[in-house]
């Protein structure tokens, strides 16, 4: 492989759309839970700084899955 050339963009693995929606929903629920935990720790005047990168990671995962699999808001039941 020539490292001077731009590599081919990877394709996501084939997953059923329903499973991808479940994974995105799982990531989003984790964000909500961790944000709640962060607020509770702050309310108790305890350090919550270690949660921020974890929350950002779950947010990134949710966005990355949505974009990789071209999901729309209509794919998510309310």
XYZ file of C-alpha atoms in Angstrom:
78
model
C 0.000 0.000 0.000
C 1.374 3.381 -1.008
C 1.135 5.684 2.008
C 1.380 8.762 -0.222
C -2.060 8.106 -1.677
C -5.327 8.720 0.082
C -6.751 5.433 1.324
C -10.154 4.234 0.178
C -12.899 5.271 2.596
C -14.143 2.270 4.561
C -17.668 0.992 4.127
C -19.669 0.114 7.224
C -20.511 -3.561 7.680
C -23.896 -4.705 6.469
C -26.360 -4.572 9.337
C -30.126 -4.680 9.264
C -31.493 -1.141 9.432
C -33.502 -2.085 12.529
C -30.313 -3.135 14.357
C -28.547 0.106 13.464
C -31.536 2.091 14.754
C -31.348 0.072 17.992
C -27.618 0.838 18.317
C -28.185 4.562 17.756
C -31.013 4.566 20.293
C -28.779 2.741 22.779
C -26.028 5.340 22.321
C -28.506 8.193 22.750
C -29.945 6.648 25.934
C -26.409 6.350 27.307
C -25.851 10.038 26.602
C -29.018 10.923 28.519
C -28.059 8.717 31.466
C -24.520 10.070 31.669
C -25.723 13.664 31.378
C -28.102 12.998 34.268
C -25.246 11.466 36.307
C -23.085 14.499 35.545
C -25.815 16.877 36.763
C -26.294 14.822 39.939
C -22.573 14.842 40.694
C -22.426 18.611 40.202
C -25.486 19.020 42.436
C -23.605 17.094 45.121
C -20.511 19.259 44.525
C -18.547 16.244 43.316
C -16.149 16.065 40.402
C -17.800 14.995 37.156
C -15.030 15.986 34.743
C -14.269 12.384 33.811
C -17.776 11.975 32.366
C -17.445 14.662 29.673
C -15.196 12.676 27.290
C -17.368 9.595 27.791
C -20.513 11.577 26.945
C -18.791 13.054 23.897
C -17.773 9.558 22.792
C -21.353 8.279 22.960
C -22.582 11.390 21.112
C -19.961 10.820 18.413
C -20.963 7.161 18.100
C -24.607 8.110 17.627
C -23.781 10.667 14.937
C -21.287 8.368 13.202
C -23.801 5.522 12.994
C -26.556 7.834 11.720
C -24.286 9.217 9.008
C -22.645 5.913 8.061
C -26.005 4.250 7.519
C -27.832 7.321 6.143
C -30.490 7.272 8.855
C -33.156 9.957 9.063
C -35.300 11.114 11.990
C -38.173 9.177 10.434
C -36.226 5.943 11.053
C -36.718 6.409 14.796
C -40.080 5.644 16.389
C -41.315 8.228 18.869
